[in-house]
mmCIF file of C-alpha atoms in Angstrom:
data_model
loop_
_atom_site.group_PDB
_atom_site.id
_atom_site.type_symbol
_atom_site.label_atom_id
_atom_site.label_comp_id
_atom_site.label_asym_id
_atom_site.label_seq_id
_atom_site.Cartn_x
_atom_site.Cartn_y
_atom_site.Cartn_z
ATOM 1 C CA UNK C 29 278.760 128.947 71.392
ATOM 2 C CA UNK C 30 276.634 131.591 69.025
ATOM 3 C CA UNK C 31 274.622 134.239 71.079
ATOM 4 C CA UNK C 32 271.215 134.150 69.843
ATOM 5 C CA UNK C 33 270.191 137.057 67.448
ATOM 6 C CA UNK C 34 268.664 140.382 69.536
ATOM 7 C CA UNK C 35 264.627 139.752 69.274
ATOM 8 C CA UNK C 36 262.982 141.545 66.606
ATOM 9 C CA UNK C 37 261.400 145.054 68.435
ATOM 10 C CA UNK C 38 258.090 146.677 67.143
ATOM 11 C CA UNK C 39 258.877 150.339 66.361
ATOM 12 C CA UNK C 40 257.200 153.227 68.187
ATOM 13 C CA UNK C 41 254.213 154.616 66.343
ATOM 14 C CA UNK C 42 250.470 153.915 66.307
ATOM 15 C CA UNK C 43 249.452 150.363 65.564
ATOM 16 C CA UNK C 44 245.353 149.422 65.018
ATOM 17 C CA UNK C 45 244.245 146.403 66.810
ATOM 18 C CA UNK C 46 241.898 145.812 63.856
ATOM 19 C CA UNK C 47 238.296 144.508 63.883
ATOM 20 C CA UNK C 48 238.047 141.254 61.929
ATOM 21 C CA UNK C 49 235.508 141.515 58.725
ATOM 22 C CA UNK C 50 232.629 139.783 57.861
ATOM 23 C CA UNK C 51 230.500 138.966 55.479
ATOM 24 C CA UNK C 52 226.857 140.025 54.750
ATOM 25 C CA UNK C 53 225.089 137.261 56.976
ATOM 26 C CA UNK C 54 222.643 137.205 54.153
ATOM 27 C CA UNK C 55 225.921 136.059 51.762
ATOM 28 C CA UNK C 56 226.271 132.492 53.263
ATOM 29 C CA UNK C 57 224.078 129.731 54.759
ATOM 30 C CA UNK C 58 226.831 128.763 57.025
ATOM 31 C CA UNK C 59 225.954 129.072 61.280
ATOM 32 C CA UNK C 60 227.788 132.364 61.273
ATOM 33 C CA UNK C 61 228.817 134.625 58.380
ATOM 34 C CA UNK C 62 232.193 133.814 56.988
ATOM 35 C CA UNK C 63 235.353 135.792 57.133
ATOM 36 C CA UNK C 64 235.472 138.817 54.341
ATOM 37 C CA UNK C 65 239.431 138.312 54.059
ATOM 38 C CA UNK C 66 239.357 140.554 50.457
ATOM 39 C CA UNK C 67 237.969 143.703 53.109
ATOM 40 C CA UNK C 68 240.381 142.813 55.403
ATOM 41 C CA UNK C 69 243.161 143.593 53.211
ATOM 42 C CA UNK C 70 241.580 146.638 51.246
ATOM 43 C CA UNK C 71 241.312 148.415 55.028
ATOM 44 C CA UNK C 72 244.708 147.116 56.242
ATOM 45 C CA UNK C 73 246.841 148.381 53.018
ATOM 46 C CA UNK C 74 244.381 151.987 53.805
ATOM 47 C CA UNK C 75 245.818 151.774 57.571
ATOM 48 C CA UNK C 76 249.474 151.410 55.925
ATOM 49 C CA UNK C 77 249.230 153.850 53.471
ATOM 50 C CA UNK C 78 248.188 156.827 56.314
ATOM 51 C CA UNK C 79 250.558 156.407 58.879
ATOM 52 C CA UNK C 80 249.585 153.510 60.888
ATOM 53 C CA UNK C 81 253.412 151.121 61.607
ATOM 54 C CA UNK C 82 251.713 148.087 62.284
ATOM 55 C CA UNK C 83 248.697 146.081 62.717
ATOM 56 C CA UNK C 84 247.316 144.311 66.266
ATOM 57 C CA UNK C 85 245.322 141.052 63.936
ATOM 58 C CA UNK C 86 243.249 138.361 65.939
ATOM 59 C CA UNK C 87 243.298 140.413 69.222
ATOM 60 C CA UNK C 88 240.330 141.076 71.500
ATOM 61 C CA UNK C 89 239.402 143.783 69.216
ATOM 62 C CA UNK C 90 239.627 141.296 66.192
ATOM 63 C CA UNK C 91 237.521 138.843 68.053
ATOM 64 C CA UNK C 92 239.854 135.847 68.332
ATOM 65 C CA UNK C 93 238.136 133.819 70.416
ATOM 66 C CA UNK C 94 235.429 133.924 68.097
ATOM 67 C CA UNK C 95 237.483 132.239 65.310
ATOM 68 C CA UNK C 96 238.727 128.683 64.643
ATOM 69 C CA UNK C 97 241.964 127.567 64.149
ATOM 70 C CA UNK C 98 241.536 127.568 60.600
ATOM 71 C CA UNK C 99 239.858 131.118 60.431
ATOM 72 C CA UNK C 100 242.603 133.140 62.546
ATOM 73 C CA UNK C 101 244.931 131.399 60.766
ATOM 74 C CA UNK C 102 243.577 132.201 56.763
ATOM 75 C CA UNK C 103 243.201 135.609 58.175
ATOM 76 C CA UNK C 104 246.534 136.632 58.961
ATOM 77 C CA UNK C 105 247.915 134.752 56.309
ATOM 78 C CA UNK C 106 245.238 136.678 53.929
ATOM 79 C CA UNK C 107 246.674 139.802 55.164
ATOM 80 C CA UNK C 108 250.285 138.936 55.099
ATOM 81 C CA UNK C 109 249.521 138.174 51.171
ATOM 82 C CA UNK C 110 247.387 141.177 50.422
ATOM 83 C CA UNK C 111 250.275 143.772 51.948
ATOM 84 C CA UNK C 112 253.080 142.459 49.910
ATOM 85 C CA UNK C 113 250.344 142.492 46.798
ATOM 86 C CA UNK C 114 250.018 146.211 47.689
ATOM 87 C CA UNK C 115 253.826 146.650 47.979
ATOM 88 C CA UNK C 116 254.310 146.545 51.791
ATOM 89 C CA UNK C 117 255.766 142.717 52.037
ATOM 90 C CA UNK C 118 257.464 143.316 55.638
ATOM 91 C CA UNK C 119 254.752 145.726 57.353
ATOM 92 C CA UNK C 120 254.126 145.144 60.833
ATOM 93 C CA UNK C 121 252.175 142.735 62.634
ATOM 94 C CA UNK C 122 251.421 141.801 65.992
ATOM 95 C CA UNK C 123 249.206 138.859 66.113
ATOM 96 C CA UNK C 124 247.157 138.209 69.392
ATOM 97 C CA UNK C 125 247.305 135.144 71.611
ATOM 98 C CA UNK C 126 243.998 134.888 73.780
ATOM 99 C CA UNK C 127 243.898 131.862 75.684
ATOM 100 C CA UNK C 128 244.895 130.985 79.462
ATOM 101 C CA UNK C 129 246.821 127.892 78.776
ATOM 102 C CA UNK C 130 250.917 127.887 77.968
ATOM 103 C CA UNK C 131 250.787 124.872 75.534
ATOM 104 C CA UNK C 132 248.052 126.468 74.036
ATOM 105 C CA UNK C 133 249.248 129.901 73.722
ATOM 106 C CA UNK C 134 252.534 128.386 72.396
ATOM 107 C CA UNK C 135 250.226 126.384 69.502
ATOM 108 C CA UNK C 136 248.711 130.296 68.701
ATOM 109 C CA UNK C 137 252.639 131.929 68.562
ATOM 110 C CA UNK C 138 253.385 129.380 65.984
ATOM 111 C CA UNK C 139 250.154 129.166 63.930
ATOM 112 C CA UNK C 140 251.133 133.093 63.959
ATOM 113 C CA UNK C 141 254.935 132.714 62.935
ATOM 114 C CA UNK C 142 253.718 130.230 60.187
ATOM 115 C CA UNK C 143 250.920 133.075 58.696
ATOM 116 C CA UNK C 144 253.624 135.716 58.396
ATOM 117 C CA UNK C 145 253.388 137.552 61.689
ATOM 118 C CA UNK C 146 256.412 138.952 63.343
ATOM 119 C CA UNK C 147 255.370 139.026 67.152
ATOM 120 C CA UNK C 148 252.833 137.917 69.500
ATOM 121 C CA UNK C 149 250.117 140.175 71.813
ATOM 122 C CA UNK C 150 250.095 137.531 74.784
ATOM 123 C CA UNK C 151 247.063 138.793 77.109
ATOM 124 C CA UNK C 152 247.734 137.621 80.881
ATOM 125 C CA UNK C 153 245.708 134.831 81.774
ATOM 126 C CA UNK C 154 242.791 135.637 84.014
ATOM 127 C CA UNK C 155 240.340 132.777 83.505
ATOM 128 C CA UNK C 156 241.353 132.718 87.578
ATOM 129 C CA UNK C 157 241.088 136.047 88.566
ATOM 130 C CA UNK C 158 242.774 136.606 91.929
ATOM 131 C CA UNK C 159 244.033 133.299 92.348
ATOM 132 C CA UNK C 160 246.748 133.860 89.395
ATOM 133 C CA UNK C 161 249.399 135.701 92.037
ATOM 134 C CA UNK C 162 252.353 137.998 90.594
ATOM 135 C CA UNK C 163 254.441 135.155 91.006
ATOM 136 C CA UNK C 164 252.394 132.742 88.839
ATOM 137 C CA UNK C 165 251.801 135.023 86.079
ATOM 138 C CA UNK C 166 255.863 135.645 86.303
ATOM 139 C CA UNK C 167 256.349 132.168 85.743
ATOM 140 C CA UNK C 168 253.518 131.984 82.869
ATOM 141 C CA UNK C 169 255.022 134.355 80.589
ATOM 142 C CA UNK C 170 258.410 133.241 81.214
ATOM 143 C CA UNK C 171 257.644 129.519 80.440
ATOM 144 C CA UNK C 172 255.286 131.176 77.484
ATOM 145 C CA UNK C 173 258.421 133.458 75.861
ATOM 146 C CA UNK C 174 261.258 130.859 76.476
ATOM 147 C CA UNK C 175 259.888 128.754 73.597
ATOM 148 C CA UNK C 176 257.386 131.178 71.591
ATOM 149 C CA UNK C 177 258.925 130.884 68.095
ATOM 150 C CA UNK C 178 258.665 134.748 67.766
ATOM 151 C CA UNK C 179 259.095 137.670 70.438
ATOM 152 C CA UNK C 180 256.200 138.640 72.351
ATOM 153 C CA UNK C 181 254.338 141.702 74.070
ATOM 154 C CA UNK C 182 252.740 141.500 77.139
ATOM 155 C CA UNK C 183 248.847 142.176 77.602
ATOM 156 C CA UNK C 184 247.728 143.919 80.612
ATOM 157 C CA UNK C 185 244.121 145.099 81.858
ATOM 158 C CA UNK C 186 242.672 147.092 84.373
ATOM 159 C CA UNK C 187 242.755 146.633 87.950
ATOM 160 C CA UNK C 188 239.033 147.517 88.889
ATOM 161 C CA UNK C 189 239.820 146.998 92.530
ATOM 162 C CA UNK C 190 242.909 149.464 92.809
ATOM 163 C CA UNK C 191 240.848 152.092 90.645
ATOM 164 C CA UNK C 192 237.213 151.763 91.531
ATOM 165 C CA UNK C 193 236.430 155.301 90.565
ATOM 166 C CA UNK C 194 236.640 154.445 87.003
ATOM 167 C CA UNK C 195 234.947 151.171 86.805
ATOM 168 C CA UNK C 196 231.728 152.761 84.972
ATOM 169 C CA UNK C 197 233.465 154.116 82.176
ATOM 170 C CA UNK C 198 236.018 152.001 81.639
ATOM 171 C CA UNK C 199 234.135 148.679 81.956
ATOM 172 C CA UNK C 200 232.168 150.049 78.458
ATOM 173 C CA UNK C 201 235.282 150.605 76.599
ATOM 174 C CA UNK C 202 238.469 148.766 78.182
ATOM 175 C CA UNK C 203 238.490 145.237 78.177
ATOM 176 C CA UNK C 204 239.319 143.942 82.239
ATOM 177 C CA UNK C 205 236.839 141.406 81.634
ATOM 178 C CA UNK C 206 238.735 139.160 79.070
ATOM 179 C CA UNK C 207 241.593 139.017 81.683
ATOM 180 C CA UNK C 208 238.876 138.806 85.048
ATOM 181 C CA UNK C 209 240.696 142.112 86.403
ATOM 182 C CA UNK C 210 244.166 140.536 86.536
ATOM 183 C CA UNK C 211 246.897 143.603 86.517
ATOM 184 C CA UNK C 212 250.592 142.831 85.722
ATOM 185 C CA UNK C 213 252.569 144.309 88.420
ATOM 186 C CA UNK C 214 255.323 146.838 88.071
ATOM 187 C CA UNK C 215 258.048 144.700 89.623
ATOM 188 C CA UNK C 216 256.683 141.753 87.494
ATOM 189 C CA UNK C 217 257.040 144.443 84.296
ATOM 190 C CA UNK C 218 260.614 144.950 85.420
ATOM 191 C CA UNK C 219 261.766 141.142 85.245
ATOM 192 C CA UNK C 220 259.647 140.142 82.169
ATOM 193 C CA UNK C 221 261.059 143.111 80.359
ATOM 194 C CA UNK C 222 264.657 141.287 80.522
ATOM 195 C CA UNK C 223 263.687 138.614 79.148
ATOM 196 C CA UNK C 224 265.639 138.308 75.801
ATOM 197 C CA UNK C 225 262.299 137.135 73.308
ATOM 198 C CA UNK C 226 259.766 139.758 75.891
ATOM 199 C CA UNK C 227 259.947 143.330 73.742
ATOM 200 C CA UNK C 228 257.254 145.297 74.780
ATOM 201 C CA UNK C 229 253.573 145.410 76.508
ATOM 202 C CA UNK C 230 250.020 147.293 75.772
ATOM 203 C CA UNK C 231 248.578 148.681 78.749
ATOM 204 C CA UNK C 232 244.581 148.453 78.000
ATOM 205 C CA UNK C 233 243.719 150.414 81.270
ATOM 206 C CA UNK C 234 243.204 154.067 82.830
ATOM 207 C CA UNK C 235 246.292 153.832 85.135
ATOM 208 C CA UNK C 236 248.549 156.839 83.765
ATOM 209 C CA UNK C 237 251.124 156.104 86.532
ATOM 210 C CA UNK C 238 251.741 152.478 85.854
ATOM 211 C CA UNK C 239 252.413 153.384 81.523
ATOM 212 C CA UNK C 240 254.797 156.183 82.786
ATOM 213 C CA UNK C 241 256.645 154.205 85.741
ATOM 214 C CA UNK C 242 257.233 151.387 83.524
ATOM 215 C CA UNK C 243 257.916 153.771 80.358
ATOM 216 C CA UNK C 244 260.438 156.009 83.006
ATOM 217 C CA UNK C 245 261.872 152.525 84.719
ATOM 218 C CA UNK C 246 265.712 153.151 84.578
ATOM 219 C CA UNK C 247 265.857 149.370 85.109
ATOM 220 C CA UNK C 248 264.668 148.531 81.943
ATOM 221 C CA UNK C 249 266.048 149.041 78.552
ATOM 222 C CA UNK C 250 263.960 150.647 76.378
ATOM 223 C CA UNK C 251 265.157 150.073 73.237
ATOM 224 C CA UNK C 252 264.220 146.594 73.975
ATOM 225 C CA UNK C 253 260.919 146.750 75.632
ATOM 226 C CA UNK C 254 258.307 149.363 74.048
ATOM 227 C CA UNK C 255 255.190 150.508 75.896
ATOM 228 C CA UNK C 256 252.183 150.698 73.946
ATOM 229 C CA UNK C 257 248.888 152.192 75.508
ATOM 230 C CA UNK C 258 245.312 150.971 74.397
ATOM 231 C CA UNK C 259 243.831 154.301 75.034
ATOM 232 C CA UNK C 260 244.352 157.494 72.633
ATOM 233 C CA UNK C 261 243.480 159.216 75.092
ATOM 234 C CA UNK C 262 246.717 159.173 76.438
ATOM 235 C CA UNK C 263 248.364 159.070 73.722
ATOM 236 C CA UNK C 264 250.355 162.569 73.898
ATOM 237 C CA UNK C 265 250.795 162.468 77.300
ATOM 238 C CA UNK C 266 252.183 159.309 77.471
ATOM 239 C CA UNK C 267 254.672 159.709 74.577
ATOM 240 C CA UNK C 268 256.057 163.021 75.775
ATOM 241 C CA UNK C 269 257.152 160.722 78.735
ATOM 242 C CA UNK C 270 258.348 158.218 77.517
ATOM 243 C CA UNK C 271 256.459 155.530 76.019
ATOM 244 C CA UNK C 272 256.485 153.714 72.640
ATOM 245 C CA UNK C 273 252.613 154.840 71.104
ATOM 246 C CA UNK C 274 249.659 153.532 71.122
ATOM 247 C CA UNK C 275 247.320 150.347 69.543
ATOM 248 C CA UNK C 276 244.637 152.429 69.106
ATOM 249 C CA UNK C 277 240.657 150.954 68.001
ATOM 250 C CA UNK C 278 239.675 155.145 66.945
ATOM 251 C CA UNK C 279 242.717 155.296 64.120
ATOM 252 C CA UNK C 280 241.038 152.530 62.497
ATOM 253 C CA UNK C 281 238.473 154.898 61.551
ATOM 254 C CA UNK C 282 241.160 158.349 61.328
ATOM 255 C CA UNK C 283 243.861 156.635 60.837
ATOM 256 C CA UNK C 284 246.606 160.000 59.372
ATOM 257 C CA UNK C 285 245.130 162.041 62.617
ATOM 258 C CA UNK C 286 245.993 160.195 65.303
ATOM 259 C CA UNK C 287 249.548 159.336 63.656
ATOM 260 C CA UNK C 288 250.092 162.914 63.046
ATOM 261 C CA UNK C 289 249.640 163.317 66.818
ATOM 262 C CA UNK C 290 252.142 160.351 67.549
ATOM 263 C CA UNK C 291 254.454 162.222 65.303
ATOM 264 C CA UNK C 292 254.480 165.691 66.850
ATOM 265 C CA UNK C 293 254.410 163.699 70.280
ATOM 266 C CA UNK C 294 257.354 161.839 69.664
ATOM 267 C CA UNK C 295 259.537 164.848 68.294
ATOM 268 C CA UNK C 296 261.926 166.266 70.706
ATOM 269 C CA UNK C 297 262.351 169.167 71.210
ATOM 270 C CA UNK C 298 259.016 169.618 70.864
ATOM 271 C CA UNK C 299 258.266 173.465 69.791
ATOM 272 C CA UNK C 300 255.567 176.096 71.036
ATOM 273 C CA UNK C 301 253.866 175.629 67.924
ATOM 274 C CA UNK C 302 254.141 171.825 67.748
ATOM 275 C CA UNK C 303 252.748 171.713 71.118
ATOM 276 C CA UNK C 304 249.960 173.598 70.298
ATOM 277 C CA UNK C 305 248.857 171.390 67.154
ATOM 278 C CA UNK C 306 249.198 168.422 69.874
ATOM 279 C CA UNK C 307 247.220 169.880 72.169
ATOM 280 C CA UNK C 308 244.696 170.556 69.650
ATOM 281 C CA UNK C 309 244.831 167.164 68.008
ATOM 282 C CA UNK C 310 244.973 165.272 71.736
ATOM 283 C CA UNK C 311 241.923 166.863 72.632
ATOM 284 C CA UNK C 312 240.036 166.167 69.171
ATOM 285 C CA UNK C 313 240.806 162.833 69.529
ATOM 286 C CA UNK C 314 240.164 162.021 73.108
ATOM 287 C CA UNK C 315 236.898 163.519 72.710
ATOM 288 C CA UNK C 316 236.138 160.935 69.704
ATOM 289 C CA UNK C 317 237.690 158.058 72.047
ATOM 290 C CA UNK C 318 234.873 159.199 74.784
ATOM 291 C CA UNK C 319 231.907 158.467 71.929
ATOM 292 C CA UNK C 320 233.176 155.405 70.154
ATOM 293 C CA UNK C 321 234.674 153.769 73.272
ATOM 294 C CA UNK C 322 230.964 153.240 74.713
ATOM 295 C CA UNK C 323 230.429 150.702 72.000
ATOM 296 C CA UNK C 324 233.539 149.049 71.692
ATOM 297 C CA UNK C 325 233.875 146.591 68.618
ATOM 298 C CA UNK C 326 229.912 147.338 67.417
ATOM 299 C CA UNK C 327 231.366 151.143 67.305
ATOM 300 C CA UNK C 328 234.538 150.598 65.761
ATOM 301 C CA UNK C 329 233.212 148.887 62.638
ATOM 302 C CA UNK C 330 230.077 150.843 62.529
ATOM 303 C CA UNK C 331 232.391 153.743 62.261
ATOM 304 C CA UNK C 332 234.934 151.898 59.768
ATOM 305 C CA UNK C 333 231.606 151.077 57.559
ATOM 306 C CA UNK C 334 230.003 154.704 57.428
ATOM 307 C CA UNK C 335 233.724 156.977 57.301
ATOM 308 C CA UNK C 336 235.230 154.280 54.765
ATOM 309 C CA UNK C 337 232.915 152.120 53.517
ATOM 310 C CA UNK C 338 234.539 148.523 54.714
ATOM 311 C CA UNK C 339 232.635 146.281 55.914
ATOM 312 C CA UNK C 340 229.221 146.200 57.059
ATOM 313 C CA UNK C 341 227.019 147.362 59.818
ATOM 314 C CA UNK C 342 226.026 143.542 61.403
ATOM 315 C CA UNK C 343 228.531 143.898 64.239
ATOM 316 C CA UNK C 344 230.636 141.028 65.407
ATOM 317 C CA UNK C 345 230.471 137.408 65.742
ATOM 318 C CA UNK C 346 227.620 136.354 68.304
ATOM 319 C CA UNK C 347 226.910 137.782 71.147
ATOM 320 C CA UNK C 348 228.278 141.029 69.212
ATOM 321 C CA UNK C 349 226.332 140.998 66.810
ATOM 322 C CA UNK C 350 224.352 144.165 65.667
ATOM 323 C CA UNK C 351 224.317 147.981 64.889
ATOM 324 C CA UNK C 352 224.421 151.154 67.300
ATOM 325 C CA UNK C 353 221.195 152.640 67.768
ATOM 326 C CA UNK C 354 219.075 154.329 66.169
ATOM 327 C CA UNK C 355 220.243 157.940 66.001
ATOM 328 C CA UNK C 356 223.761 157.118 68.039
ATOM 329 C CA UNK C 357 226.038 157.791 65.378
ATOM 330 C CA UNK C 358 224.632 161.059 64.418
ATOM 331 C CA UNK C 359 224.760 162.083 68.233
ATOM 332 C CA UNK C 360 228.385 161.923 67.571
ATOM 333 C CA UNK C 361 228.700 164.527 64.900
ATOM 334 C CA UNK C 362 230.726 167.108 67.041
ATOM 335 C CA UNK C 363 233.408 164.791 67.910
ATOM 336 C CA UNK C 364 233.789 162.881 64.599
ATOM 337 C CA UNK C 365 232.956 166.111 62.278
ATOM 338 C CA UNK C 366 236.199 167.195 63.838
ATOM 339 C CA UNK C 367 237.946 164.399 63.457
ATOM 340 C CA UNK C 368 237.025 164.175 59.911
ATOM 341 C CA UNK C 369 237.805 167.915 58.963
ATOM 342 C CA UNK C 370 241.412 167.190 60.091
ATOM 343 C CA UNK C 371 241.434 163.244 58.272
ATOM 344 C CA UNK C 372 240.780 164.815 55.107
ATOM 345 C CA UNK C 373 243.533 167.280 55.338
ATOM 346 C CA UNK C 374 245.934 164.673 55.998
ATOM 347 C CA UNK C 375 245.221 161.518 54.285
ATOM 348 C CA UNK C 376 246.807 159.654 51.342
#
């Protein structure tokens, strides 16, 4: 009998769990303003050409569960098309896979397999909270990547009970709510990250200890199981120890700085000098995450729209709908003046 072929592994870098585009609402008199697919490419080939190794498409970021069928499926197709058109035909992407039920999540890992992605962001499914043990959600994503048609990543979120000391600030900028404070548990890392078609997780929480323990695990192999962080914040920290880079919602916006700090990061030895430019750049850049990370997806693409000009400042899809306040985004000049400064140095 043939051994199957080694699953496909994302590379280590920084990927963009991108915001999804929409038309003017003004443009259409459809219920809700229709997908801008033609944007969506023109900021996706920018993301490629500054240092970004992949793209996150359709997850919470890209507000999935706010598209049909149809829509997530035209999208990543769209993009698929429009980064061979530019000349980058096998580019990463990592489509996301939102929805508590296997059958279901199996129907999204093939829609995504058919519209050109190459894996699947699988968050854990928390519609239960509490009730969804270690054990269950063992058996979930086991039952989930024995017959997804492509390899998947695992999707964890903060555990507000374990770390109740950060539940103000992260609850504006992490996303525990769209798995109801389920947390994947180290030992239940450990087994899924043998399974043959399970290569990698993102970590969309504050716990520093849990990316480096499963980054540091000598019972799993690395080379076949990449850690991703959600948080830029972390980024050098988490790299120098181990772990794979981040999917990252602030290098959607500075795309060439926060890969230059992946790249010093990830270079060993790392020299004096080199760590200096990472210190610099980690603190630049965690001081951006801090501003933009209040707003979430409203910040991200008001920040897109007014650094690059994609898009359009109407928000999200209902109930995100909308613009920061008045006078927000100028209350941010410190952090993103910087952030700029060093963007322009560095970008193609």
């Amino acid at each position: 009998m043939t051994s199957p072929s080694p699953a496909l592994v994302p590379e280590p870098g920084v990927y963009v769990p991108t915001v999804t585009f929409f038309k003017p609402s003004t443009s259409s008199s459809a219920r809700q303003a229709p997908l801008e697919i033609a944007t969506q490419c023109l900021h996706s080939v920018h993301l490629a050409k500054n240092g970004i190794r992949g793209l996150v498409l359709m997850g919470s970021t890209g507000e999935a569960i706010h598209l049909s069928r149809t829509e997530r499926f035209e999208l990543l197709s769209g993009v698929r098309e429009g980064l061979t058109e530019a000349g980058f035909p096998d580019y990463p992407i990592i489509a996301g896979v939102l929805t508590n039920s296997v059958d279901e999540a199996l129907e999204w890992l093939g829609d995504a397999k058919e519209a050109g992605a190459q894996w699947g962001l699988v968050l854990a499914p928390g519609y239960f909270g509490g009730v969804a043990n270690q054990e269950n959600l063992l058996e979930w994503y086991t039952l989930v990547a024995d017959a997804s048609p492509i390899p998947i990543l695992l999707y964890d979120a903060l555990d507000l009970v374990e770390f109740k000391a950060l539940i103000t600030e992260i609850r504006r900028y992490n996303y525990p709510g769209v798995t109801n404070n389920i947390m994947i548990g180290l030992e239940t890392y450990t087994a899924l990250a043998a399974h043959p078609n399970i290569v990698g997780c993102k970590m969309s929480h504050g716990n520093v200890s849990h990316h480096l323990q499963v980054s540091l695990d000598p019972a799993i192999d690395h080379s076949n199981f990449r850690v991703f962080s959600g948080f830029g914040q972390q980024l050098g920290p988490i790299v120098l120890f181990g772990a794979a880079g981040v999917i990252d919602g602030l290098a959607a916006i500075y795309p060439a700085t926060v890969a230059r700090l992946f790249e010093l990061s990830a270079k060993r030895p790392v020299e004096p000098e080199a760590l200096k430019e990472i210190q610099k750049l980690q603190f630049v850049v965690s001081r951006a995450e801090e501003k933009l990370g209040k707003w979430g997806i409203v910040g991200i693409k008001e920040g897109i729209y007014r650094v690059l000009n994609f898009g359009n400042m109407e928000g999200g899809r209902l109930p995100l709908k909308g613009s920061l306040p008045e006078g927000e985004w100028s209350s941010w000049n410190v952090a993103m003046d910087s952030m700029m400064e060093i963007e322009k140095t560095l970008q193609q």
